[in-house]
Coordinates of C-alpha atoms and ligand atoms in Angstrom, one line a residue:
Chain A
M1 CA -11.0 -150.6 110.0
H2 CA -8.7 -148.2 111.4
L3 CA -9.8 -145.4 114.3
T4 CA -8.0 -142.9 116.7
L5 CA -9.4 -143.9 120.4
E6 CA -8.9 -141.3 123.3
F7 CA -10.2 -141.8 126.6
G8 CA -10.2 -138.5 128.9
G9 CA -10.9 -137.3 132.0
G10 CA -9.6 -140.4 134.1
L11 CA -10.6 -142.8 132.0
E12 CA -7.1 -143.9 130.5
L13 CA -7.2 -145.2 133.5
L14 CA -9.3 -148.4 133.2
C15 CA -7.2 -148.6 130.2
G16 CA -3.5 -148.9 132.0
S17 CA -3.8 -144.7 131.6
V18 CA -2.8 -145.1 127.8
K19 CA -4.7 -142.7 126.9
T20 CA -4.0 -143.3 122.7
H21 CA -5.0 -146.5 121.2
S22 CA -4.4 -146.8 117.3
V23 CA -6.9 -149.9 116.6
D24 CA -7.7 -152.0 113.8
V25 CA -11.7 -152.7 114.4
K26 CA -13.6 -155.2 112.0
S27 CA -17.0 -155.4 110.9
E28 CA -19.3 -158.4 112.1
P29 CA -18.9 -160.3 109.4
G30 CA -22.0 -160.1 107.0
E31 CA -21.9 -155.9 107.9
H32 CA -20.6 -153.7 105.8
E33 CA -20.2 -150.9 108.6
L34 CA -19.2 -150.0 111.7
K35 CA -21.5 -148.1 114.2
M36 CA -21.0 -146.9 117.7
R37 CA -23.1 -149.8 118.9
D38 CA -20.6 -152.2 118.2
L39 CA -17.2 -149.8 118.6
L40 CA -18.8 -150.4 122.6
S41 CA -18.7 -153.3 122.5
W42 CA -15.6 -153.5 121.0
T43 CA -13.2 -150.6 123.5
K44 CA -15.1 -153.0 126.0
S45 CA -14.0 -155.9 125.1
N46 CA -10.3 -155.0 123.7
L47 CA -9.4 -152.1 125.4
I48 CA -11.1 -152.1 129.2
K49 CA -8.7 -153.5 131.5
E50 CA -10.8 -152.5 134.3
R51 CA -14.0 -151.9 135.8
P52 CA -16.1 -151.7 132.7
E53 CA -19.3 -150.4 134.3
M54 CA -16.8 -147.1 135.3
F55 CA -16.7 -147.6 130.7
M56 CA -20.4 -148.3 129.9
K57 CA -24.3 -149.0 132.5
G58 CA -26.7 -150.9 129.4
N59 CA -26.0 -150.8 125.8
T60 CA -24.0 -147.3 126.2
V61 CA -21.6 -145.1 127.8
R62 CA -22.3 -144.3 131.6
P63 CA -23.8 -141.4 132.5
G64 CA -20.6 -138.8 132.7
V65 CA -18.9 -140.0 130.0
L66 CA -19.3 -137.7 126.8
V67 CA -18.1 -139.9 123.2
L68 CA -16.9 -136.6 120.6
I69 CA -16.7 -138.5 117.3
N70 CA -14.0 -136.2 114.9
D71 CA -14.8 -133.4 118.0
C72 CA -18.3 -133.3 117.5
D73 CA -21.0 -135.5 120.9
W74 CA -22.8 -138.1 119.0
E75 CA -25.5 -137.3 120.2
L76 CA -25.3 -134.4 117.3
C77 CA -24.6 -137.6 115.1
G78 CA -26.8 -140.5 115.9
G79 CA -26.2 -141.4 119.0
L80 CA -25.2 -145.7 119.0
D81 CA -26.2 -146.1 115.5
T82 CA -23.6 -142.6 114.2
E83 CA -22.2 -144.7 111.3
L84 CA -18.0 -145.2 111.6
E85 CA -15.8 -143.9 109.4
E86 CA -11.6 -145.2 108.2
K87 CA -9.7 -142.4 110.0
D88 CA -12.3 -140.9 112.4
V89 CA -11.5 -140.1 116.1
V90 CA -13.4 -141.1 118.4
V91 CA -12.6 -140.0 122.7
F92 CA -14.6 -141.3 125.3
I93 CA -14.2 -138.1 128.4
S94 CA -15.2 -138.3 131.4
T95 CA -16.8 -134.8 133.1
L96 CA -14.8 -133.3 135.8
H97 CA -15.9 -131.8 139.1
G98 CA -12.7 -130.6 140.2
G99 CA -11.5 -127.2 140.8
Chain B
M1 CA -10.2 -80.0 149.9
R2 CA -13.7 -79.5 149.9
G3 CA -12.9 -75.6 148.7
L4 CA -11.0 -76.8 145.6
R5 CA -13.8 -78.4 144.2
S6 CA -14.6 -75.9 141.7
P7 CA -11.1 -74.2 140.5
P8 CA -10.1 -77.8 139.3
T9 CA -11.8 -77.0 136.3
L10 CA -10.7 -73.9 135.6
V11 CA -7.1 -75.1 136.4
F12 CA -7.3 -78.1 133.9
R13 CA -9.1 -76.1 131.1
F14 CA -6.2 -73.2 131.1
Q15 CA -3.3 -76.5 131.4
T16 CA -4.9 -77.8 128.1
P17 CA -2.9 -76.3 125.6
V18 CA 0.3 -76.0 127.3
S19 CA -1.0 -80.3 128.1
T20 CA -1.3 -80.2 124.0
T21 CA 2.2 -79.2 123.3
V22 CA 3.6 -81.2 126.2
A23 CA 1.9 -84.5 124.0
R24 CA 3.7 -83.5 121.0
T25 CA 7.1 -83.0 121.6
T26 CA 6.7 -86.1 124.2
S27 CA 5.7 -87.8 121.0
N28 CA 8.6 -87.1 119.3
Y29 CA 11.3 -87.3 121.7
L30 CA 9.4 -90.7 124.3
G31 CA 11.4 -93.7 122.8
E32 CA 14.5 -91.4 122.8
T33 CA 13.7 -91.3 126.4
E34 CA 13.1 -95.1 127.4
M35 CA 16.5 -95.6 124.7
G36 CA 18.8 -92.7 126.8
S37 CA 17.7 -94.4 129.9
K38 CA 18.8 -97.5 128.2
G39 CA 23.0 -95.5 127.9
V40 CA 22.1 -95.9 124.4
W41 CA 22.6 -91.9 124.7
S42 CA 25.3 -91.9 126.6
G43 CA 28.0 -90.0 124.8
S44 CA 25.4 -88.3 122.4
S45 CA 26.9 -84.0 122.2
D46 CA 23.4 -83.3 121.7
A47 CA 22.9 -81.8 125.3
H48 CA 19.9 -79.5 124.4
L49 CA 17.8 -82.9 123.7
L50 CA 19.0 -84.5 127.1
G51 CA 17.7 -80.8 128.4
E52 CA 14.9 -81.3 126.3
I53 CA 14.2 -84.5 128.2
E54 CA 14.5 -83.5 131.6
R55 CA 12.2 -80.6 131.3
L56 CA 9.7 -82.5 129.6
K57 CA 9.8 -85.3 132.7
L58 CA 10.2 -82.3 135.0
E59 CA 6.6 -81.5 133.6
K60 CA 4.6 -84.4 132.5
E61 CA 5.0 -85.2 137.0
E62 CA 3.8 -82.1 138.0
L63 CA 0.7 -82.9 135.1
E64 CA 0.1 -86.2 136.5
S65 CA 0.5 -85.0 139.6
R66 CA -2.7 -83.1 139.0
I67 CA -4.4 -85.7 137.3
R68 CA -4.1 -87.5 140.5
L69 CA -5.2 -84.4 142.9
L70 CA -9.0 -84.1 139.6
Q71 CA -8.9 -87.7 140.2
A72 CA -9.5 -88.3 143.8
Q73 CA -11.9 -85.6 144.2
L74 CA -13.8 -88.1 141.2
K75 CA -13.7 -91.1 144.0
P76 CA -17.0 -90.8 146.1
Q77 CA -19.1 -91.8 142.9
G78 CA -16.2 -94.5 141.7
A79 CA -15.2 -96.0 145.3
A80 CA -18.5 -97.5 145.6
G81 CA -16.6 -101.1 147.0
E82 CA -16.5 -99.8 150.9
E83 CA -19.7 -100.4 151.1
Q84 CA -20.3 -103.4 152.2
S85 CA -23.0 -104.2 151.5
A86 CA -24.7 -107.9 150.0
S87 CA -26.9 -106.4 147.5
C88 CA -24.8 -106.7 143.6
S89 CA -27.4 -104.0 142.6
L90 CA -25.6 -100.9 140.3
S91 CA -28.3 -98.4 139.7
P92 CA -27.1 -97.2 136.1
L93 CA -25.4 -93.6 138.7
S94 CA -24.1 -95.9 140.9
C95 CA -20.9 -98.4 139.5
P96 CA -19.6 -96.3 136.5
P97 CA -18.8 -92.7 137.4
I98 CA -20.3 -91.0 134.3
N99 CA -19.8 -88.0 135.3
G100 CA -16.2 -88.3 134.4
T101 CA -15.6 -88.4 130.7
A102 CA -19.3 -86.9 129.1
L103 CA -18.3 -88.2 125.6
T104 CA -17.8 -91.9 126.6
G105 CA -19.4 -92.5 129.9
L106 CA -15.9 -93.6 131.3
S107 CA -14.7 -91.3 134.1
L108 CA -11.1 -89.5 134.2
E109 CA -9.3 -92.9 136.6
M110 CA -11.0 -95.6 133.9
I111 CA -9.5 -94.3 130.6
H112 CA -6.5 -94.2 132.6
R113 CA -6.4 -97.9 134.1
Y114 CA -8.6 -99.3 131.5
G115 CA -6.0 -98.6 128.8
R116 CA -5.3 -101.2 127.0
H117 CA -8.8 -102.0 127.0
L118 CA -10.0 -99.0 125.3
L119 CA -7.0 -99.4 122.7
L120 CA -8.2 -102.4 121.9
P121 CA -10.4 -102.7 118.5
D122 CA -12.5 -104.9 118.9
F123 CA -12.7 -104.3 123.1
G124 CA -12.7 -100.8 122.9
V125 CA -14.9 -98.5 125.5
E126 CA -18.4 -99.8 124.4
A127 CA -17.3 -103.3 125.9
Q128 CA -15.6 -101.5 129.2
L129 CA -18.9 -99.7 130.2
K130 CA -20.5 -102.8 129.9
L131 CA -17.9 -104.4 131.9
S132 CA -18.5 -101.9 134.2
R133 CA -22.0 -102.1 135.0
S134 CA -21.9 -106.4 135.0
S135 CA -22.3 -108.7 138.4
I136 CA -20.8 -111.1 138.8
L137 CA -21.0 -114.1 140.7
V138 CA -17.6 -116.2 141.3
V139 CA -18.8 -119.7 143.3
G140 CA -16.0 -121.2 145.2
A141 CA -13.3 -119.2 145.6
G142 CA -10.8 -121.9 145.2
G143 CA -7.9 -123.7 142.5
L144 CA -10.1 -122.1 139.9
G145 CA -12.3 -118.6 141.7
S146 CA -8.6 -117.6 142.6
P147 CA -7.3 -116.7 138.8
V148 CA -10.9 -115.7 137.9
A149 CA -11.8 -113.2 141.2
M150 CA -8.2 -111.6 140.3
Y151 CA -8.8 -111.3 137.0
L152 CA -12.6 -110.1 136.4
A153 CA -11.2 -107.0 139.1
A154 CA -8.9 -106.4 137.5
C155 CA -10.2 -106.0 134.5
G156 CA -13.0 -103.6 136.3
V157 CA -16.4 -105.7 137.0
G158 CA -19.0 -102.7 138.0
C159 CA -20.1 -105.6 141.1
L160 CA -17.3 -108.9 142.4
G161 CA -19.1 -111.4 144.4
I162 CA -17.3 -113.3 145.4
V163 CA -20.0 -116.8 147.7
D164 CA -18.1 -120.1 149.3
S165 CA -18.0 -121.0 153.2
D166 CA -14.3 -122.7 153.3
I167 CA -10.9 -121.3 155.1
V168 CA -7.7 -120.4 153.4
E169 CA -5.8 -123.9 153.7
L170 CA -1.7 -124.5 153.0
N171 CA -2.8 -127.5 151.3
N172 CA -4.0 -125.1 148.8
L173 CA -2.4 -122.5 148.2
H174 CA -0.8 -124.0 145.7
R175 CA -3.4 -123.3 143.2
Q176 CA -5.6 -120.9 145.0
I177 CA -3.3 -118.2 144.6
I178 CA -6.1 -115.4 145.3
H179 CA -4.6 -116.7 148.7
T180 CA -1.8 -116.0 150.3
E181 CA -0.5 -117.8 154.3
A182 CA -1.5 -115.0 156.0
Y183 CA -4.7 -115.5 155.7
I184 CA -4.5 -119.2 156.7
G185 CA -7.7 -120.0 158.7
Q186 CA -9.4 -117.7 157.7
S187 CA -13.1 -117.5 155.6
K188 CA -12.0 -117.8 152.3
V189 CA -13.7 -115.1 150.4
K190 CA -12.4 -112.7 152.9
S191 CA -8.6 -114.0 151.7
A192 CA -10.0 -112.8 148.7
A193 CA -11.9 -109.7 148.7
S194 CA -9.3 -108.6 150.1
T195 CA -6.6 -109.3 147.7
C196 CA -9.1 -108.3 145.1
H197 CA -9.1 -104.8 147.2
A198 CA -5.9 -105.0 147.0
I199 CA -5.6 -105.4 142.4
N200 CA -8.9 -102.4 142.2
S201 CA -10.3 -100.3 145.1
S202 CA -12.1 -99.2 142.6
I203 CA -14.9 -101.4 142.0
K204 CA -17.6 -103.1 144.2
L205 CA -17.1 -106.5 146.1
V206 CA -19.7 -108.8 147.8
E207 CA -18.5 -111.3 150.3
H208 CA -20.8 -113.8 151.1
R209 CA -19.4 -115.9 153.4
E210 CA -21.5 -118.9 153.2
A211 CA -22.5 -122.8 151.2
L212 CA -24.1 -121.7 148.2
Q213 CA -27.2 -123.7 149.5
V214 CA -31.1 -124.5 147.8
V215 CA -32.3 -121.8 150.7
N216 CA -29.8 -119.1 149.6
A217 CA -29.0 -119.7 145.8
L218 CA -32.3 -118.3 144.3
D219 CA -31.4 -115.2 146.8
I220 CA -28.3 -114.4 145.7
V221 CA -26.8 -115.2 142.0
S222 CA -30.9 -113.6 141.5
K223 CA -28.3 -110.3 142.2
Y224 CA -25.8 -111.0 139.6
D225 CA -26.1 -110.4 135.3
I226 CA -23.4 -113.6 135.6
V227 CA -22.4 -116.4 137.3
V228 CA -18.9 -119.0 137.2
D229 CA -19.3 -122.4 138.7
A230 CA -15.7 -122.6 139.9
T231 CA -16.5 -124.7 142.6
D232 CA -15.6 -128.5 143.8
N233 CA -18.0 -130.9 143.7
L234 CA -20.9 -132.7 141.2
P235 CA -23.9 -131.7 143.8
S236 CA -23.0 -127.7 143.3
R237 CA -22.8 -127.8 139.7
Y238 CA -25.9 -129.9 139.5
M239 CA -27.7 -127.2 141.8
I240 CA -25.9 -123.8 140.7
S241 CA -26.9 -124.8 136.8
D242 CA -30.5 -125.5 137.1
C243 CA -30.5 -122.1 139.6
C244 CA -28.8 -120.4 136.3
V245 CA -31.8 -122.2 134.6
L246 CA -34.7 -120.8 136.7
L247 CA -33.5 -116.6 136.9
N248 CA -32.5 -117.0 133.4
K249 CA -28.4 -116.5 134.3
P250 CA -26.0 -117.2 132.1
L251 CA -23.6 -119.4 133.1
V252 CA -20.0 -119.9 132.4
S253 CA -19.0 -123.7 133.8
G254 CA -15.6 -124.9 134.8
A255 CA -13.7 -127.8 136.1
A256 CA -10.2 -129.4 136.3
L257 CA -8.8 -132.4 138.1
G258 CA -6.1 -133.8 137.6
L259 CA -3.9 -132.6 134.6
E260 CA -6.8 -132.1 132.5
G261 CA -9.4 -129.5 132.5
Q262 CA -12.6 -128.6 131.0
L263 CA -14.5 -125.4 130.4
T264 CA -17.9 -124.6 128.7
V265 CA -20.8 -121.9 128.8
Y266 CA -23.6 -123.3 129.6
H267 CA -27.7 -121.8 129.3
H268 CA -26.3 -118.8 127.2
N269 CA -27.5 -117.9 123.2
G270 CA -29.0 -121.3 122.5
G271 CA -27.6 -123.6 123.9
P272 CA -27.9 -126.3 126.6
C273 CA -27.7 -126.1 130.5
Y274 CA -25.1 -128.7 132.1
R275 CA -28.7 -131.2 133.0
C276 CA -29.2 -131.3 128.8
L277 CA -25.7 -132.8 128.8
F278 CA -25.3 -135.1 131.5
P279 CA -29.3 -136.0 132.5
N280 CA -27.6 -138.5 134.6
P281 CA -25.2 -138.2 136.9
P282 CA -22.4 -140.6 137.1
P283 CA -22.4 -142.8 140.1
A284 CA -20.0 -142.2 143.2
A285 CA -16.8 -144.2 141.8
A286 CA -16.1 -142.4 139.2
C287 CA -15.9 -138.5 140.7
Q288 CA -13.4 -137.6 141.1
R289 CA -12.2 -135.4 143.7
C290 CA -8.7 -132.9 144.1
S291 CA -8.3 -133.7 147.2
D292 CA -7.9 -138.1 146.3
S293 CA -6.5 -137.4 143.2
G294 CA -4.3 -134.6 143.5
V295 CA -4.6 -131.9 140.6
L296 CA -1.4 -130.1 139.7
G297 CA -1.9 -126.4 140.2
V298 CA -1.5 -124.3 137.5
V299 CA -4.1 -126.8 135.1
P300 CA -7.0 -125.4 137.4
G301 CA -4.8 -121.5 137.0
V302 CA -5.1 -121.8 133.2
I303 CA -9.4 -123.0 132.7
G304 CA -9.9 -120.1 135.9
C305 CA -8.6 -117.1 133.3
L306 CA -10.6 -119.1 130.4
Q307 CA -13.5 -118.9 132.5
A308 CA -12.6 -115.2 133.2
L309 CA -12.2 -114.7 129.5
E310 CA -15.5 -116.1 128.9
A311 CA -16.7 -114.7 131.8
I312 CA -15.7 -111.3 129.9
K313 CA -16.6 -112.0 127.2
V314 CA -20.5 -112.2 128.3
A315 CA -20.3 -109.2 129.9
S316 CA -18.8 -107.6 127.5
D317 CA -20.8 -109.2 124.3
V318 CA -17.7 -109.6 122.6
G319 CA -16.4 -111.8 120.6
E320 CA -18.3 -116.2 120.1
P321 CA -18.6 -116.9 124.0
L322 CA -18.1 -121.3 124.6
S323 CA -22.1 -121.8 123.9
G324 CA -22.2 -124.6 122.4
R325 CA -18.7 -125.9 122.5
M326 CA -16.6 -127.2 125.0
L327 CA -13.4 -126.7 125.4
L328 CA -10.7 -129.4 127.0
F329 CA -7.6 -128.4 128.4
D330 CA -5.2 -132.0 128.7
A331 CA -1.7 -130.3 130.9
L332 CA 0.0 -133.3 129.3
S333 CA 0.6 -133.6 126.0
S334 CA -0.2 -129.7 125.8
R335 CA -3.1 -129.8 124.4
I336 CA -6.5 -127.9 123.7
R337 CA -9.4 -129.4 122.3
T338 CA -12.5 -127.5 121.0
V339 CA -15.3 -130.0 120.7
K340 CA -18.9 -129.8 119.1
I341 CA -21.6 -130.2 122.6
R342 CA -25.6 -130.5 121.6
G343 CA -27.1 -128.0 122.2
R344 CA -30.8 -126.9 124.5
S345 CA -32.4 -130.7 124.3
P346 CA -36.3 -129.6 124.3
L347 CA -37.0 -132.2 126.0
C348 CA -34.7 -131.3 129.5
P349 CA -36.2 -131.6 132.5
I350 CA -35.0 -128.0 134.2
C351 CA -34.2 -126.4 130.9
G352 CA -36.6 -127.8 128.4
E353 CA -40.2 -127.2 126.6
N354 CA -42.4 -128.6 129.3
A355 CA -39.9 -128.2 132.5
T356 CA -42.7 -127.9 135.5
F357 CA -39.1 -127.0 137.6
T358 CA -40.1 -124.4 140.0
R359 CA -38.2 -122.3 142.1
E360 CA -40.3 -124.8 144.5
V361 CA -39.1 -127.9 143.1
F362 CA -35.8 -126.3 143.6
Q363 CA -35.3 -125.3 147.2
S364 CA -37.1 -128.6 148.3
F365 CA -34.2 -130.7 145.2
D366 CA -31.8 -132.9 147.6
Y367 CA -28.6 -132.3 144.9
E368 CA -26.0 -134.4 147.3
N369 CA -29.4 -137.3 147.5
F370 CA -29.2 -137.1 143.5
T371 CA -25.4 -137.1 142.6
Q372 CA -25.0 -139.9 145.7
S373 CA -22.5 -137.9 146.5
P374 CA -20.6 -134.7 149.2
M375 CA -21.5 -130.6 148.4
S376 CA -18.0 -131.1 149.2
D377 CA -14.3 -132.0 148.6
K378 CA -13.6 -133.2 151.9
S379 CA -16.3 -134.4 153.6
S380 CA -16.3 -138.0 152.4
N381 CA -18.5 -141.1 152.8
S382 CA -17.2 -142.8 155.0
L383 CA -17.7 -146.4 154.0
D384 CA -19.0 -149.0 157.3
L385 CA -18.7 -152.3 155.6
L386 CA -16.8 -155.3 158.3
P387 CA -18.0 -156.3 160.8
E388 CA -16.0 -154.5 164.3
S389 CA -14.3 -157.9 164.6
S390 CA -12.6 -157.4 161.3
R391 CA -11.1 -153.8 162.9
I392 CA -8.9 -152.2 164.7
S393 CA -8.1 -148.8 166.0
S394 CA -5.3 -147.1 164.9
K395 CA -4.3 -147.0 169.6
E396 CA -4.8 -150.6 169.5
Y397 CA -2.7 -151.7 165.8
N398 CA 0.2 -149.4 167.8
K399 CA 0.2 -151.6 170.9
I400 CA 0.7 -155.1 168.7
V401 CA 3.4 -152.9 167.2
N402 CA 4.7 -152.8 171.4
N403 CA 3.9 -155.9 172.1
G404 CA 6.2 -157.8 169.5
E405 CA 3.3 -159.6 168.2
P406 CA 3.7 -161.1 165.0
H407 CA 1.6 -159.6 162.1
I408 CA 2.2 -158.6 158.6
L409 CA 0.9 -154.9 157.9
V410 CA 0.0 -154.1 154.1
D411 CA -1.0 -150.1 152.1
V412 CA -3.5 -151.1 149.3
R413 CA -2.3 -147.6 148.7
P414 CA -1.4 -146.8 144.8
A415 CA 2.0 -147.4 144.3
H416 CA 3.3 -142.7 143.8
H417 CA 0.9 -142.7 147.6
F418 CA 3.5 -144.7 149.6
K419 CA 6.4 -143.1 147.9
I420 CA 5.5 -139.2 149.9
A421 CA 4.8 -142.1 153.5
A422 CA 4.8 -145.6 154.7
M423 CA 4.8 -147.0 158.2
P424 CA 7.3 -149.0 159.2
N425 CA 7.9 -152.2 157.8
S426 CA 4.2 -152.2 154.9
I427 CA 4.3 -154.2 152.7
N428 CA 2.5 -152.7 149.6
I429 CA -0.1 -154.2 147.7
P430 CA -2.6 -151.4 146.4
L431 CA -5.9 -152.5 146.2
S432 CA -6.0 -153.0 141.7
I433 CA -3.7 -155.4 142.3
L434 CA -4.4 -156.8 145.1
E435 CA -6.4 -160.1 144.0
T436 CA -3.2 -160.8 141.7
N437 CA -1.0 -160.4 144.9
L438 CA -2.3 -163.2 147.1
S439 CA 0.0 -165.1 148.0
T440 CA 2.2 -162.2 147.9
I441 CA 0.7 -161.8 151.0
D442 CA 0.9 -165.9 152.2
S443 CA 4.5 -166.3 151.6
A444 CA 4.7 -163.3 153.6
L445 CA 2.9 -164.3 156.9
K446 CA 4.7 -167.9 156.2
Q447 CA 7.4 -166.4 156.6
A448 CA 6.4 -164.5 159.7
D449 CA 4.9 -167.3 161.2
Q450 CA 7.8 -169.3 161.0
D451 CA 10.7 -166.1 162.6
S452 CA 7.6 -166.3 165.8
G453 CA 6.9 -169.4 165.9
R454 CA 3.3 -168.5 165.9
C455 CA 0.1 -167.6 163.8
A456 CA 0.8 -164.6 162.0
D457 CA -1.8 -161.6 162.2
L458 CA -2.7 -159.5 159.0
Y459 CA -3.7 -155.7 159.2
V460 CA -4.3 -153.7 156.1
V461 CA -4.5 -150.4 156.0
C462 CA -4.5 -147.2 153.4
R463 CA -5.0 -143.0 153.6
R464 CA -8.0 -142.4 155.2
G465 CA -10.2 -146.3 155.8
N466 CA -12.2 -146.9 152.7
D467 CA -9.7 -149.1 150.6
S468 CA -8.3 -150.6 153.4
Q469 CA -12.1 -151.9 154.7
R470 CA -12.8 -153.6 150.9
A471 CA -8.9 -154.9 150.6
V472 CA -9.8 -157.2 154.5
D473 CA -13.9 -157.6 152.8
F474 CA -11.7 -159.7 149.9
L475 CA -9.1 -160.7 151.7
S476 CA -11.5 -162.6 154.0
K477 CA -13.1 -163.8 151.5
N478 CA -10.2 -165.3 149.4
G479 CA -8.6 -167.2 152.0
F480 CA -7.4 -165.1 154.9
P481 CA -10.0 -165.1 157.5
M482 CA -7.9 -163.5 160.1
A483 CA -7.4 -160.1 158.5
K484 CA -8.5 -156.4 159.6
D485 CA -8.1 -152.7 158.7
I486 CA -6.7 -149.8 160.9
V487 CA -10.2 -147.8 161.1
G488 CA -9.5 -144.6 159.4
G489 CA -6.3 -145.3 158.3
L490 CA -2.9 -143.4 158.1
Q491 CA -4.6 -139.4 159.1
S492 CA -6.1 -141.2 162.5
W493 CA -2.4 -143.0 162.5
A494 CA -1.1 -139.1 162.2
R495 CA -4.1 -138.2 164.8
D496 CA -4.0 -140.2 167.6
V497 CA -0.5 -142.2 167.3
D498 CA 2.1 -141.0 165.6
H499 CA 2.1 -137.1 165.5
S500 CA 4.9 -137.0 163.2
F501 CA 3.4 -139.4 160.8
P502 CA 3.1 -136.9 157.4
T503 CA 0.0 -136.4 156.1
Y504 CA -1.0 -135.3 152.2
Ligands
LIG1 ZN1 -31.1 -128.4 130.2

């Protein structure tokens, strides 16, 4: 499945300072769908190059990270259980506090 | 002047027919007057027209000076800004001078000053009146707060409060555009208020020269209709949001760091509060600060302008405020994206249905402990990771250099920091790649051993003395037990040894 993953608010530093990643993710053999929980672990093992604890805590993103699927808060689409579709854009953004 | 109080009304009425004529005549020639000044009309044979224009200009000047005279007499009602009371309660009569023009509720001066707002069909008199009767508190007079306060003053909010305890510093002027060099070392609030007053002396300005904290927040915030979060740290953001929920105030929240900014309106129109979105604080290590990570000055400027806009929209009840949505700004790619975020959470401990959060709980809540980060952009939790034997002061290190004792100095700052300034003969190996570059240290040490015929020492330095401890901790466990860190880093080197060393 072809997806676009974007990182912002400093999370891009965890993946070689690259903000936009065009990726092909295969779902588990025998499974037809790809859920957000699968994408998180795929991202952690394939894109995150340092300090994975700055990306995930337990089986979800760490506190302070907003996940957006096609410009919509993932809490509104089903969170970890959201089924992804071809060409979805998933954004991981760390909240900022500076000023 | 007192004696003139009643006659001017008569004079004004008497002049009305004349000004009507003037208006009609000028409307025919106004454009041409402007063109004439650009030289388009030079050489025109129609001397009569030019003469007429001159005559009208003189008439216009005379009328304007009369208007100014009348406005000066209205001043006593409008110039509430002179009062230095710490209250922002706007009685319906105190702020907008109602007696100016009975028809609209806006005074002559206001119609003149805010005329371009009044011309907007989507804004107009009604919105301007609402704005002039609203009070807005700006928390933080820094990079975000600068444009917020300037625009809110300029646009004519009734009362503008600014709260901050910091002083103006040279290394902040690149983004805190409300302040000038003349105010360095003075209160940011004093400086900001003076700029706002210079922009618009007719609004009420309230200076809160103190940090907003749990002990004073309820008292201060309760005096305003709308709050703008223009702070620079995480605990303040939680505190301000909780306070706004308790007092039921809409919160316009902005943040900026590096080349990115974020903006949303909390606790408004059924939208979420900060805690609905971020029930748990991020780990302290994820909280980057402008004083560590840097910020391009104009980025908080952009977000601050948008915060002013959202505050104006909420105050004047115009348009769709950014509630339940968040605006993300990426300066590098020139991209602004607005995303839909979750609504108010029924389970939120602060604004949810069964919330038990009270004013009493708020006043004893420890936000710094909750977030594990300080309520300031400057003070940093200094690390204490190493035993005394693995540390050395900058003065002691200076002796080692002067005595020519064999050693190498590893600077673990990021490469772009190293480019700003570095100590002589230091080797730059950023902390993030230290693990994979141990061989570089090893060969540098061997070289120093060879050159001196003695056993060379290993010292580590960074900007403030935290990363150097992390590096020494790692090195001592990975084959370099003699590694020592310079306490306080380059900051202490510049302060205690070499005053000419650049600090940033
Ligand atoms: Zn809430």
